[in-house]
């Protein structure tokens, strides 16, 4: 098997891609090793809902929740399912317009004794973030690959270079950075995210309350 590269994730830019909705309105994708979907949602403080069969049903339920609020949403829908990956089973959680995978308290709890990785975009003129946690600690995080923080900001440099992300300078202008981040995530998790996987998964869902200001 070849090592994952940005080219493996070129499908996210297809006009018919199921990922278009995520890129348009914003998303967070979180992967946690050795944790069940139910445990992931419980750790995130989600109010359990139902199971959505396929991403179309998941998107419809997300929309119903958003339209149910007169003004600012008080919660967002997260959906999780189990996938095989490096070292065993992983829970993959997806949200549209949510921030589960960017909340340090949740990610620290989820990654205690294991690994958790997330990437996100806020849609529109996006801010795109990547987070890698190990044993309850944020090891590497960045928006721009050359501007990293965390307790071990350089530990992924070799992998970043392999997928086309430059940890020390300007990027190749032809690189799809979002596709490269998906490839980097696969390098760390062993989970290949495909259009088929997202389209046909059974999403165990829950409503995660917004953080109070």
Tab-separated table of C-alpha atoms in Angstrom:
chain	number	residue	atom	x	y	z
A	1	UNK	CA	0.000	0.000	0.000
A	2	UNK	CA	1.317	3.442	-0.928
A	3	UNK	CA	1.576	6.189	1.659
A	4	UNK	CA	-1.348	8.631	1.571
A	5	UNK	CA	-0.777	11.911	-0.228
A	6	UNK	CA	-2.755	15.036	-1.021
A	7	UNK	CA	-3.631	13.497	-4.397
A	8	UNK	CA	-5.639	10.794	-2.598
A	9	UNK	CA	-7.965	13.518	-1.309
A	10	UNK	CA	-8.507	15.431	-4.528
A	11	UNK	CA	-12.110	14.158	-4.416
A	12	UNK	CA	-13.009	16.772	-1.790
A	13	UNK	CA	-12.947	19.459	-4.513
A	14	UNK	CA	-15.245	17.623	-6.903
A	15	UNK	CA	-18.417	19.572	-7.740
A	16	UNK	CA	-20.497	16.599	-6.586
A	17	UNK	CA	-18.420	15.807	-3.476
A	18	UNK	CA	-20.256	15.140	-0.221
A	19	UNK	CA	-17.508	17.256	1.411
A	20	UNK	CA	-18.685	20.412	-0.371
A	21	UNK	CA	-21.204	21.149	2.372
A	22	UNK	CA	-18.479	20.905	5.007
A	23	UNK	CA	-16.185	23.259	3.125
A	24	UNK	CA	-18.984	25.725	2.462
A	25	UNK	CA	-20.378	26.177	5.969
A	26	UNK	CA	-17.489	24.941	8.116
A	27	UNK	CA	-16.826	21.645	9.823
A	28	UNK	CA	-14.713	19.777	12.339
A	29	UNK	CA	-13.606	16.167	11.885
A	30	UNK	CA	-12.189	14.358	14.906
A	31	UNK	CA	-10.650	10.885	15.128
A	32	UNK	CA	-9.924	9.137	18.433
A	33	UNK	CA	-8.289	5.717	18.816
A	34	UNK	CA	-9.860	3.092	21.062
A	35	UNK	CA	-12.965	5.134	21.909
A	36	UNK	CA	-16.489	4.188	20.834
A	37	UNK	CA	-18.738	6.690	19.054
A	38	UNK	CA	-21.050	6.722	22.089
A	39	UNK	CA	-18.132	7.407	24.440
A	40	UNK	CA	-16.861	10.207	22.218
A	41	UNK	CA	-20.250	11.936	22.236
A	42	UNK	CA	-20.673	11.398	25.975
A	43	UNK	CA	-17.252	12.927	26.683
A	44	UNK	CA	-18.244	15.910	24.546
A	45	UNK	CA	-21.316	16.438	26.728
A	46	UNK	CA	-23.718	15.657	23.880
A	47	UNK	CA	-27.415	15.116	24.461
A	48	UNK	CA	-28.079	11.765	22.703
A	49	UNK	CA	-30.350	11.778	19.656
A	50	UNK	CA	-30.798	9.095	17.013
A	51	UNK	CA	-28.825	7.398	14.252
A	52	UNK	CA	-28.701	9.018	10.813
A	53	UNK	CA	-28.196	6.574	7.952
A	54	UNK	CA	-25.965	8.340	5.448
A	55	UNK	CA	-24.650	11.879	5.241
A	56	UNK	CA	-27.754	13.241	3.490
A	57	UNK	CA	-29.912	12.348	6.500
A	58	UNK	CA	-27.240	13.718	8.822
A	59	UNK	CA	-27.181	17.041	6.945
A	60	UNK	CA	-30.987	17.266	7.020
A	61	UNK	CA	-31.045	16.736	10.781
A	62	UNK	CA	-28.298	19.321	11.221
A	63	UNK	CA	-30.382	21.801	9.233
A	64	UNK	CA	-33.502	21.117	11.290
A	65	UNK	CA	-31.617	21.899	14.483
A	66	UNK	CA	-30.134	25.105	13.075
A	67	UNK	CA	-33.488	26.341	11.740
A	68	UNK	CA	-35.081	25.595	15.097
A	69	UNK	CA	-33.240	28.478	16.753
A	70	UNK	CA	-34.652	31.967	16.346
A	71	UNK	CA	-31.244	33.614	16.592
A	72	UNK	CA	-27.850	32.226	17.605
A	73	UNK	CA	-27.744	28.386	17.859
A	74	UNK	CA	-27.420	27.047	21.378
A	75	UNK	CA	-26.108	23.666	20.249
A	76	UNK	CA	-24.838	21.820	17.183
A	77	UNK	CA	-25.250	18.282	15.892
A	78	UNK	CA	-22.303	15.888	16.028
A	79	UNK	CA	-22.344	12.505	14.335
A	80	UNK	CA	-19.900	9.689	15.042
A	81	UNK	CA	-19.187	6.219	13.714
A	82	UNK	CA	-16.492	3.560	14.077
A	83	UNK	CA	-13.723	2.934	11.546
A	84	UNK	CA	-10.640	0.669	11.421
A	85	UNK	CA	-7.270	2.364	11.663
A	86	UNK	CA	-3.756	2.135	13.005
A	87	UNK	CA	-3.638	0.165	16.245
A	88	UNK	CA	-7.324	-0.820	16.316
A	89	UNK	CA	-10.703	0.847	16.079
A	90	UNK	CA	-11.208	4.601	15.887
A	91	UNK	CA	-14.226	6.817	16.386
A	92	UNK	CA	-14.719	9.430	13.682
A	93	UNK	CA	-16.881	12.432	14.585
A	94	UNK	CA	-18.111	15.025	12.112
A	95	UNK	CA	-19.870	18.324	12.787
A	96	UNK	CA	-21.011	21.158	10.561
A	97	UNK	CA	-20.465	24.575	12.090
A	98	UNK	CA	-19.445	23.014	15.409
A	99	UNK	CA	-16.224	23.034	17.393
A	100	UNK	CA	-16.044	19.735	19.284
A	101	UNK	CA	-12.615	18.908	17.875
A	102	UNK	CA	-11.188	22.323	18.736
A	103	UNK	CA	-12.216	22.460	22.415
A	104	UNK	CA	-9.129	21.710	24.458
A	105	UNK	CA	-11.035	20.313	27.458
A	106	UNK	CA	-12.843	17.754	25.288
A	107	UNK	CA	-9.780	16.784	23.272
A	108	UNK	CA	-7.612	16.414	26.359
A	109	UNK	CA	-10.188	14.066	27.887
A	110	UNK	CA	-10.657	12.076	24.674
A	111	UNK	CA	-6.920	11.626	24.118
A	112	UNK	CA	-6.080	10.506	27.669
A	113	UNK	CA	-4.063	7.310	27.197
A	114	UNK	CA	-4.493	7.408	23.416
A	115	UNK	CA	-4.288	9.619	20.318
A	116	UNK	CA	-6.811	12.113	18.949
A	117	UNK	CA	-6.506	14.173	15.773
A	118	UNK	CA	-8.828	16.855	14.415
A	119	UNK	CA	-8.974	19.295	11.535
A	120	UNK	CA	-11.481	22.030	10.839
A	121	UNK	CA	-12.587	24.976	8.743
A	122	UNK	CA	-14.955	27.821	9.537
A	123	UNK	CA	-16.218	28.068	5.927
A	124	UNK	CA	-16.462	31.270	3.896
A	125	UNK	CA	-13.027	32.876	3.937
A	126	UNK	CA	-11.786	29.988	5.991
A	127	UNK	CA	-9.536	29.649	8.956
A	128	UNK	CA	-8.309	26.055	8.819
A	129	UNK	CA	-6.821	24.332	11.858
A	130	UNK	CA	-5.117	21.019	12.610
A	131	UNK	CA	-4.679	19.543	16.107
A	132	UNK	CA	-2.780	16.442	17.220
A	133	UNK	CA	-3.197	15.227	20.808
A	134	UNK	CA	-1.424	12.362	22.563
A	135	UNK	CA	-2.028	11.189	26.131
A	136	UNK	CA	-4.134	14.208	27.019
A	137	UNK	CA	-1.616	16.714	25.664
A	138	UNK	CA	-1.783	18.999	22.635
A	139	UNK	CA	1.402	18.062	20.799
A	140	UNK	CA	1.068	19.945	17.491
A	141	UNK	CA	-1.406	22.521	16.239
A	142	UNK	CA	-1.309	24.925	13.313
A	143	UNK	CA	-3.307	27.027	10.932
A	144	UNK	CA	-0.292	27.719	8.708
A	145	UNK	CA	2.197	24.811	8.605
A	146	UNK	CA	5.185	27.086	9.261
A	147	UNK	CA	3.537	28.589	12.360
A	148	UNK	CA	3.051	25.670	14.768
A	149	UNK	CA	2.552	25.520	18.502
A	150	UNK	CA	1.978	22.771	21.062
A	151	UNK	CA	4.217	20.856	23.430
A	152	UNK	CA	6.167	19.236	20.560
A	153	UNK	CA	5.594	21.507	17.547
A	154	UNK	CA	8.278	19.901	15.371
A	155	UNK	CA	7.524	16.213	15.870
A	156	UNK	CA	5.412	15.917	12.704
A	157	UNK	CA	7.748	17.886	10.438
A	158	UNK	CA	8.937	14.858	8.460
A	159	UNK	CA	5.386	13.641	7.846
A	160	UNK	CA	4.271	17.145	6.916
A	161	UNK	CA	6.970	17.378	4.265
A	162	UNK	CA	5.981	13.990	2.861
A	163	UNK	CA	2.416	15.196	2.185
A	164	UNK	CA	3.583	18.543	0.777
A	165	UNK	CA	3.184	20.795	3.820
A	166	UNK	CA	6.258	22.957	4.401
A	167	UNK	CA	6.943	23.359	8.144
A	168	UNK	CA	9.654	25.971	7.626
A	169	UNK	CA	8.573	28.256	4.805
A	170	UNK	CA	6.270	28.992	1.912
A	171	UNK	CA	4.081	26.267	0.455
A	172	UNK	CA	3.967	25.022	-3.096
A	173	UNK	CA	1.298	27.304	-4.634
A	174	UNK	CA	-0.159	24.284	-6.434
A	175	UNK	CA	-0.751	22.335	-3.210
A	176	UNK	CA	-4.283	21.768	-1.936
A	177	UNK	CA	-3.536	22.334	1.740
A	178	UNK	CA	-6.851	20.864	2.925
A	179	UNK	CA	-6.212	17.673	0.952
A	180	UNK	CA	-2.684	17.563	2.401
A	181	UNK	CA	-4.045	17.895	5.951
A	182	UNK	CA	-6.403	14.977	5.305
A	183	UNK	CA	-3.411	12.966	4.097
A	184	UNK	CA	-1.419	13.961	7.197
A	185	UNK	CA	-4.332	12.842	9.367
A	186	UNK	CA	-4.353	9.471	7.629
A	187	UNK	CA	-0.613	9.121	8.220
A	188	UNK	CA	-1.280	9.546	11.956
A	189	UNK	CA	-4.441	7.462	12.262
A	190	UNK	CA	-4.379	4.898	9.486
A	191	UNK	CA	-7.951	5.935	8.633
A	192	UNK	CA	-8.622	6.544	4.938
A	193	UNK	CA	-11.518	9.005	4.683
A	194	UNK	CA	-13.308	8.487	1.382
A	195	UNK	CA	-16.418	9.948	-0.154
A	196	UNK	CA	-18.046	6.538	0.118
A	197	UNK	CA	-17.197	6.321	3.827
A	198	UNK	CA	-18.799	9.667	4.671
A	199	UNK	CA	-21.776	9.185	2.353
A	200	UNK	CA	-22.857	5.767	3.631
A	201	UNK	CA	-21.877	5.793	7.320
A	202	UNK	CA	-24.425	5.399	10.094
A	203	UNK	CA	-23.935	8.473	12.257
A	204	UNK	CA	-24.730	8.118	15.941
A	205	UNK	CA	-25.767	11.666	16.759
A	206	UNK	CA	-25.948	14.006	19.715
A	207	UNK	CA	-26.452	17.709	20.335
A	208	UNK	CA	-23.390	19.384	21.812
A	209	UNK	CA	-24.188	22.620	23.698
A	210	UNK	CA	-22.361	25.747	22.645
A	211	UNK	CA	-19.739	26.946	25.075
A	212	UNK	CA	-20.925	29.842	27.242
A	213	UNK	CA	-19.180	33.156	26.660
